[in-house]
Coordinates of N, CA and C in Angstrom, one line a residue:
M1 N -35.8 23.9 -38.6 CA -35.6 24.8 -39.8 C -35.3 26.2 -39.3
R2 N -35.9 26.7 -38.3 CA -35.6 28.0 -37.8 C -34.2 28.2 -37.4
R3 N -33.6 27.1 -36.8 CA -32.2 27.2 -36.4 C -31.3 27.3 -37.6
L4 N -31.6 26.6 -38.6 CA -30.9 26.7 -39.8 C -30.9 28.1 -40.5
A5 N -32.1 28.6 -40.5 CA -32.3 30.0 -41.1 C -31.6 31.0 -40.2
A6 N -31.6 30.8 -38.9 CA -30.9 31.7 -38.0 C -29.4 31.7 -38.2
L7 N -28.9 30.5 -38.4 CA -27.5 30.3 -38.7 C -27.1 31.0 -40.0
L8 N -27.9 30.8 -41.0 CA -27.6 31.4 -42.3 C -27.6 33.0 -42.1
L9 N -28.5 33.5 -41.4 CA -28.6 34.9 -41.1 C -27.3 35.4 -40.5
L10 N -26.9 34.7 -39.4 CA -25.7 35.1 -38.7 C -24.4 35.1 -39.6
L11 N -24.4 34.2 -40.5 CA -23.2 34.1 -41.3 C -23.1 35.1 -42.4
L12 N -24.3 35.6 -42.8 CA -24.3 36.6 -43.9 C -24.5 38.0 -43.3
L13 N -24.3 38.2 -42.0 CA -24.5 39.6 -41.4 C -23.9 40.7 -42.2
P14 N -22.7 40.8 -42.6 CA -22.2 42.0 -43.2 C -22.8 42.2 -44.6
A15 N -23.3 41.2 -45.2 CA -23.7 41.3 -46.6 C -25.2 41.5 -46.7
C16 N -26.0 41.4 -45.7 CA -27.4 41.5 -45.8 C -28.1 42.4 -44.8
Y17 N -29.3 42.7 -45.1 CA -30.2 43.5 -44.1 C -31.5 42.7 -44.0
Q18 N -32.0 42.8 -42.8 CA -33.4 42.3 -42.7 C -34.3 43.4 -43.1
V19 N -35.4 43.0 -43.8 CA -36.4 44.0 -44.3 C -37.8 43.5 -44.1
E20 N -38.7 44.4 -44.2 CA -40.1 44.1 -44.0 C -40.9 43.7 -45.2
G21 N -40.7 44.4 -46.3 CA -41.5 44.2 -47.5 C -40.7 43.4 -48.6
D22 N -41.4 43.2 -49.7 CA -40.8 42.6 -50.8 C -39.9 43.6 -51.6
T23 N -38.6 43.4 -51.5 CA -37.7 44.3 -52.3 C -37.5 43.8 -53.7
V24 N -37.8 42.5 -53.9 CA -37.8 42.0 -55.3 C -39.2 41.3 -55.5
P25 N -40.1 42.0 -56.1 CA -41.5 41.4 -56.3 C -41.4 40.3 -57.3
A26 N -42.3 39.4 -57.2 CA -42.3 38.2 -58.1 C -42.3 38.6 -59.5
A27 N -43.0 39.6 -59.9 CA -43.1 40.1 -61.3 C -41.7 40.6 -61.8
A28 N -40.8 41.0 -60.9 CA -39.5 41.5 -61.3 C -38.4 40.5 -61.2
S29 N -38.7 39.3 -60.6 CA -37.7 38.3 -60.4 C -37.3 37.6 -61.7
I30 N -36.0 37.4 -61.8 CA -35.4 36.8 -63.0 C -34.5 35.7 -62.6
R31 N -34.2 34.8 -63.6 CA -33.2 33.8 -63.5 C -31.9 34.4 -63.8
V32 N -30.9 34.3 -63.0 CA -29.6 35.0 -63.2 C -28.7 34.1 -64.1
D33 N -28.3 34.6 -65.2 CA -27.3 33.9 -66.0 C -26.0 33.7 -65.2
G34 N -25.5 32.5 -65.2 CA -24.3 32.2 -64.5 C -24.6 31.5 -63.2
V35 N -25.8 31.5 -62.7 CA -26.1 30.8 -61.4 C -26.8 29.5 -61.9
K36 N -26.0 28.4 -61.6 CA -26.4 27.1 -62.0 C -27.3 26.5 -60.9
D37 N -28.3 25.7 -61.4 CA -29.0 24.8 -60.4 C -28.0 23.8 -59.9
G38 N -28.0 23.5 -58.6 CA -27.1 22.5 -58.1 C -26.8 22.7 -56.6
R39 N -25.8 22.1 -56.2 CA -25.4 22.2 -54.8 C -24.3 23.3 -54.6
Y40 N -24.5 24.0 -53.5 CA -23.6 25.1 -53.1 C -23.2 24.9 -51.6
R41 N -22.0 25.4 -51.3 CA -21.6 25.4 -49.9 C -21.7 26.8 -49.4
R42 N -22.4 27.0 -48.4 CA -22.5 28.4 -47.8 C -21.3 28.7 -47.0
P43 N -21.0 29.9 -46.6 CA -19.8 30.2 -45.8 C -19.7 29.4 -44.5
D44 N -20.8 28.9 -44.0 CA -20.7 28.1 -42.7 C -20.4 26.7 -43.0
G45 N -20.3 26.3 -44.3 CA -20.0 24.9 -44.6 C -21.2 24.0 -44.9
V46 N -22.4 24.6 -44.7 CA -23.6 23.8 -44.9 C -23.8 23.8 -46.4
E47 N -24.2 22.6 -46.9 CA -24.5 22.4 -48.3 C -26.0 22.6 -48.6
V48 N -26.3 23.4 -49.6 CA -27.7 23.7 -50.0 C -27.9 23.4 -51.4
R49 N -29.1 23.0 -51.8 CA -29.4 22.8 -53.2 C -30.2 24.0 -53.7
V50 N -29.8 24.7 -54.7 CA -30.5 25.8 -55.3 C -31.0 25.4 -56.7
T51 N -32.3 25.6 -56.8 CA -33.0 25.2 -58.1 C -33.9 26.3 -58.5
W52 N -33.9 26.7 -59.8 CA -34.8 27.7 -60.4 C -36.2 27.1 -60.5
N53 N -37.2 27.8 -60.0 CA -38.6 27.4 -60.1 C -39.2 28.3 -61.0
A54 N -39.3 27.9 -62.3 CA -39.9 28.8 -63.4 C -41.3 29.2 -63.1
A55 N -42.1 28.3 -62.6 CA -43.5 28.5 -62.3 C -43.7 29.7 -61.3
E56 N -42.8 29.8 -60.3 CA -42.9 30.8 -59.3 C -42.0 32.0 -59.5
K57 N -41.1 31.9 -60.5 CA -40.1 32.9 -60.8 C -39.2 33.2 -59.6
Q58 N -38.7 32.1 -59.0 CA -37.8 32.3 -57.9 C -36.9 31.0 -57.7
Y59 N -35.9 31.1 -56.9 CA -35.1 30.0 -56.6 C -35.6 29.3 -55.3
D60 N -35.7 28.0 -55.4 CA -36.0 27.2 -54.2 C -34.6 26.8 -53.6
V61 N -34.5 27.0 -52.3 CA -33.3 26.6 -51.5 C -33.6 25.6 -50.5
A62 N -32.8 24.5 -50.5 CA -33.1 23.4 -49.6 C -31.8 22.8 -49.1
T63 N -31.8 22.1 -47.9 CA -30.7 21.3 -47.5 C -31.2 19.9 -47.6
K64 N -30.3 18.9 -47.2 CA -30.7 17.5 -47.3 C -31.9 17.2 -46.5
D65 N -32.2 18.1 -45.5 CA -33.3 17.9 -44.6 C -34.6 18.5 -45.1
G66 N -34.6 19.2 -46.2 CA -35.8 19.8 -46.8 C -35.6 21.2 -47.1
P67 N -36.7 21.9 -47.6 CA -36.7 23.3 -48.0 C -36.3 24.2 -46.8
T68 N -35.6 25.2 -47.2 CA -35.2 26.3 -46.2 C -35.7 27.6 -46.6
G69 N -36.0 27.9 -47.8 CA -36.4 29.2 -48.2 C -36.5 29.4 -49.7
K70 N -36.8 30.6 -50.1 CA -37.0 31.0 -51.5 C -36.2 32.3 -51.7
A71 N -35.6 32.4 -52.9 CA -34.9 33.6 -53.2 C -35.3 34.1 -54.6
R72 N -35.4 35.5 -54.7 CA -35.7 36.2 -55.9 C -34.6 37.1 -56.2
A73 N -34.4 37.3 -57.5 CA -33.3 38.2 -57.9 C -33.8 39.2 -59.0
A74 N -33.2 40.4 -58.9 CA -33.5 41.4 -59.9 C -32.2 42.1 -60.3
R75 N -32.0 42.5 -61.5 CA -30.7 43.2 -62.0 C -30.6 44.6 -61.4
L76 N -29.5 44.9 -60.8 CA -29.2 46.2 -60.3 C -28.3 47.0 -61.3
A77 N -27.3 46.3 -61.8 CA -26.4 46.8 -62.8 C -25.8 45.6 -63.5
P78 N -25.1 45.8 -64.6 CA -24.5 44.7 -65.4 C -23.7 43.8 -64.4
G79 N -24.2 42.5 -64.3 CA -23.5 41.5 -63.5 C -23.8 41.6 -62.0
L80 N -24.6 42.5 -61.6 CA -24.9 42.7 -60.1 C -26.4 42.6 -59.9
F81 N -26.8 41.9 -58.8 CA -28.2 41.6 -58.6 C -28.6 41.9 -57.2
L82 N -29.8 42.4 -57.1 CA -30.5 42.5 -55.8 C -31.2 41.2 -55.5
V83 N -30.9 40.6 -54.3 CA -31.5 39.3 -54.0 C -32.3 39.4 -52.7
Q84 N -33.5 38.9 -52.7 CA -34.3 38.8 -51.5 C -34.4 37.3 -51.2
Y85 N -34.0 37.0 -50.0 CA -34.1 35.6 -49.5 C -35.2 35.6 -48.4
A86 N -36.1 34.7 -48.4 CA -37.2 34.7 -47.4 C -37.3 33.3 -46.8
D87 N -37.4 33.2 -45.5 CA -37.7 32.0 -44.8 C -38.3 32.5 -43.5
A88 N -37.6 32.2 -42.3 CA -38.1 32.7 -41.0 C -38.0 34.2 -41.0
A89 N -37.1 34.8 -41.7 CA -37.0 36.3 -41.9 C -36.9 36.6 -43.3
R90 N -36.9 37.9 -43.6 CA -36.8 38.3 -45.0 C -35.5 39.1 -45.1
L91 N -34.6 38.7 -45.9 CA -33.3 39.4 -46.1 C -33.1 39.9 -47.5
T92 N -32.4 41.0 -47.6 CA -32.0 41.6 -48.9 C -30.5 41.8 -49.0
L93 N -29.9 41.5 -50.1 CA -28.5 41.7 -50.3 C -28.1 41.8 -51.7
M94 N -26.9 42.2 -52.0 CA -26.4 42.3 -53.4 C -25.5 41.0 -53.6
A95 N -25.6 40.5 -54.8 CA -24.8 39.3 -55.2 C -24.5 39.4 -56.7
A96 N -23.5 38.6 -57.0 CA -23.1 38.5 -58.4 C -22.4 37.1 -58.7
P97 N -22.7 36.5 -59.8 CA -22.0 35.3 -60.2 C -20.5 35.6 -60.4
K98 N -19.7 34.8 -59.8 CA -18.2 34.9 -60.0 C -17.7 33.5 -60.3
G99 N -17.5 33.2 -61.6 CA -17.2 31.9 -62.1 C -18.4 31.0 -61.8
D100 N -18.3 29.9 -61.2 CA -19.4 29.1 -60.8 C -20.0 29.5 -59.5
D101 N -19.3 30.3 -58.7 CA -19.7 30.7 -57.4 C -20.7 31.9 -57.4
V102 N -21.2 32.3 -56.3 CA -22.0 33.5 -56.1 C -21.4 34.3 -55.0
A103 N -20.9 35.5 -55.4 CA -20.2 36.4 -54.4 C -21.3 37.3 -53.8
L104 N -21.1 37.6 -52.5 CA -22.0 38.5 -51.8 C -21.3 39.8 -51.5
F105 N -22.0 40.9 -51.6 CA -21.4 42.2 -51.4 C -22.1 43.0 -50.3
F106 N -21.3 43.9 -49.7 CA -21.9 44.7 -48.6 C -21.4 46.2 -48.8
A107 N -22.2 47.1 -48.3 CA -21.9 48.5 -48.3 C -20.7 48.9 -47.4
T108 N -19.9 49.8 -47.9 CA -18.8 50.3 -47.0 C -19.4 51.1 -45.9
K109 N -18.7 51.2 -44.8 CA -19.2 52.0 -43.7 C -19.3 53.5 -44.0
E110 N -18.5 54.0 -45.0 CA -18.6 55.4 -45.4 C -19.8 55.7 -46.2
V111 N -20.3 54.8 -47.0 CA -21.4 55.2 -47.9 C -22.8 54.8 -47.3
E112 N -22.8 53.9 -46.4 CA -24.1 53.4 -45.8 C -24.9 54.5 -45.2
P113 N -24.3 55.4 -44.3 CA -25.1 56.4 -43.6 C -25.7 57.4 -44.7
R114 N -24.9 57.7 -45.7 CA -25.3 58.7 -46.7 C -26.5 58.2 -47.5
L115 N -26.4 56.9 -47.9 CA -27.5 56.3 -48.7 C -28.8 56.1 -47.8
L116 N -28.6 55.8 -46.5 CA -29.7 55.6 -45.7 C -30.5 57.0 -45.6
K117 N -29.8 58.0 -45.4 CA -30.4 59.4 -45.3 C -31.0 59.8 -46.6
A118 N -30.4 59.5 -47.7 CA -30.9 59.9 -49.0 C -32.2 59.2 -49.3
H119 N -32.4 58.0 -48.8 CA -33.6 57.2 -49.1 C -34.6 57.2 -48.0
G120 N -34.3 58.0 -46.9 CA -35.3 58.1 -45.8 C -35.4 56.8 -45.0
L121 N -34.4 56.0 -45.0 CA -34.4 54.7 -44.3 C -33.8 54.8 -42.9
G122 N -34.2 54.0 -42.0 CA -33.6 53.9 -40.7 C -32.8 52.6 -40.7
L123 N -31.9 52.5 -39.7 CA -31.1 51.3 -39.5 C -31.3 50.9 -38.1
K124 N -31.9 49.7 -37.9 CA -32.1 49.2 -36.6 C -31.0 48.1 -36.3
P125 N -30.1 48.4 -35.4 CA -29.0 47.5 -35.1 C -29.6 46.2 -34.5
G126 N -28.9 45.1 -34.7 CA -29.3 43.8 -34.1 C -28.4 42.8 -34.6
P127 N -28.7 41.5 -34.3 CA -27.9 40.5 -34.8 C -27.7 40.6 -36.3
I128 N -28.8 41.0 -36.9 CA -28.8 41.3 -38.3 C -29.4 42.7 -38.4
N129 N -28.7 43.7 -39.0 CA -29.2 45.0 -39.1 C -30.4 45.0 -39.9
A130 N -31.4 45.8 -39.5 CA -32.7 45.9 -40.3 C -32.8 47.3 -40.9
L131 N -33.1 47.3 -42.2 CA -33.5 48.6 -42.8 C -34.9 48.8 -42.6
T132 N -35.3 50.0 -42.0 CA -36.7 50.3 -41.8 C -37.1 51.4 -42.8
G133 N -38.2 51.1 -43.4 CA -38.8 52.0 -44.4 C -39.4 51.2 -45.5
P134 N -40.0 51.9 -46.5 CA -40.7 51.2 -47.5 C -39.8 50.3 -48.4
A135 N -40.3 49.2 -48.8 CA -39.5 48.2 -49.6 C -39.0 48.9 -50.9
R136 N -39.7 49.8 -51.5 CA -39.2 50.5 -52.7 C -38.0 51.4 -52.4
A137 N -38.0 52.0 -51.2 CA -36.8 52.8 -50.8 C -35.6 51.9 -50.5
V138 N -35.9 50.7 -50.0 CA -34.8 49.8 -49.8 C -34.2 49.4 -51.1
A139 N -35.0 49.0 -52.1 CA -34.6 48.7 -53.4 C -33.8 49.8 -54.0
D140 N -34.2 51.1 -53.9 CA -33.5 52.2 -54.4 C -32.2 52.4 -53.7
F141 N -32.1 52.1 -52.4 CA -30.9 52.2 -51.6 C -29.8 51.3 -52.3
F142 N -30.2 50.1 -52.7 CA -29.3 49.1 -53.3 C -29.0 49.5 -54.7
K143 N -29.9 50.1 -55.5 CA -29.6 50.6 -56.8 C -28.5 51.7 -56.7
D144 N -28.7 52.6 -55.8 CA -27.7 53.7 -55.7 C -26.3 53.1 -55.2
L145 N -26.4 52.1 -54.3 CA -25.2 51.5 -53.8 C -24.4 50.8 -55.0
A146 N -25.2 50.1 -55.8 CA -24.6 49.5 -57.0 C -23.9 50.5 -57.9
A147 N -24.6 51.6 -58.1 CA -24.1 52.7 -59.0 C -22.9 53.4 -58.4
S148 N -22.9 53.5 -57.1 CA -21.8 54.2 -56.4 C -20.4 53.4 -56.5
G149 N -20.5 52.1 -56.5 CA -19.3 51.3 -56.5 C -18.7 51.2 -55.1
D150 N -19.4 51.8 -54.1 CA -18.9 51.8 -52.7 C -19.3 50.6 -51.9
F151 N -18.9 49.4 -52.4 CA -19.3 48.2 -51.7 C -18.1 47.3 -51.8
K152 N -18.1 46.3 -51.0 CA -17.0 45.3 -50.9 C -17.5 43.9 -51.1
E153 N -16.7 43.0 -51.7 CA -17.0 41.6 -51.7 C -16.8 41.0 -50.4
G154 N -17.8 40.1 -50.0 CA -17.7 39.4 -48.8 C -17.6 37.9 -49.1
E155 N -18.3 37.1 -48.4 CA -18.3 35.7 -48.5 C -18.9 35.2 -49.9
R156 N -18.7 33.9 -50.2 CA -19.3 33.4 -51.4 C -20.1 32.1 -51.1
L157 N -21.0 31.8 -52.0 CA -21.6 30.5 -52.1 C -20.8 29.8 -53.1
V158 N -20.2 28.7 -52.7 CA -19.3 27.9 -53.6 C -20.1 26.8 -54.3
Y159 N -20.0 26.8 -55.6 CA -20.7 25.8 -56.4 C -20.0 24.4 -56.3
L160 N -20.7 23.4 -55.9 CA -20.2 22.1 -55.7 C -20.5 21.1 -56.9
G161 N -21.5 21.5 -57.7 CA -21.9 20.6 -58.8 C -23.4 20.3 -58.8
S162 N -23.8 19.6 -59.8 CA -25.2 19.3 -59.9 C -25.7 18.2 -59.0

């Protein structure tokens, strides 16, 4: 399971950051209109099943071999969401439904340093860049990123059906 999580992390590098705290608390987590329960193909070709878990207010993510993690979402702007994915590591990224798929977004290289400084965050380079600082500051970083429009669409989770 750790190898699978590591592979997912490597494929989403430009779109996500590793973080320490909960950037999307359970109380703030919502079901995203337009994200269907069902099978999705990740950018690496691996098929996952995504299912809304109403009791826990989060998405359960699994492969045919079993559970791989949990995801929570909170609205950043109309149609744009902050997503926290947790398994062997905790990742935070921006995403939006695009048709039946889910598009992942990343900060442009021009805006990233400015927003890091504005929110008192550090950036620890690694296989997956880590944002260092309080979870609230990380969430605010993404709110300002969404408001700025200085982000680009990256890979997609492609919906395969139910």
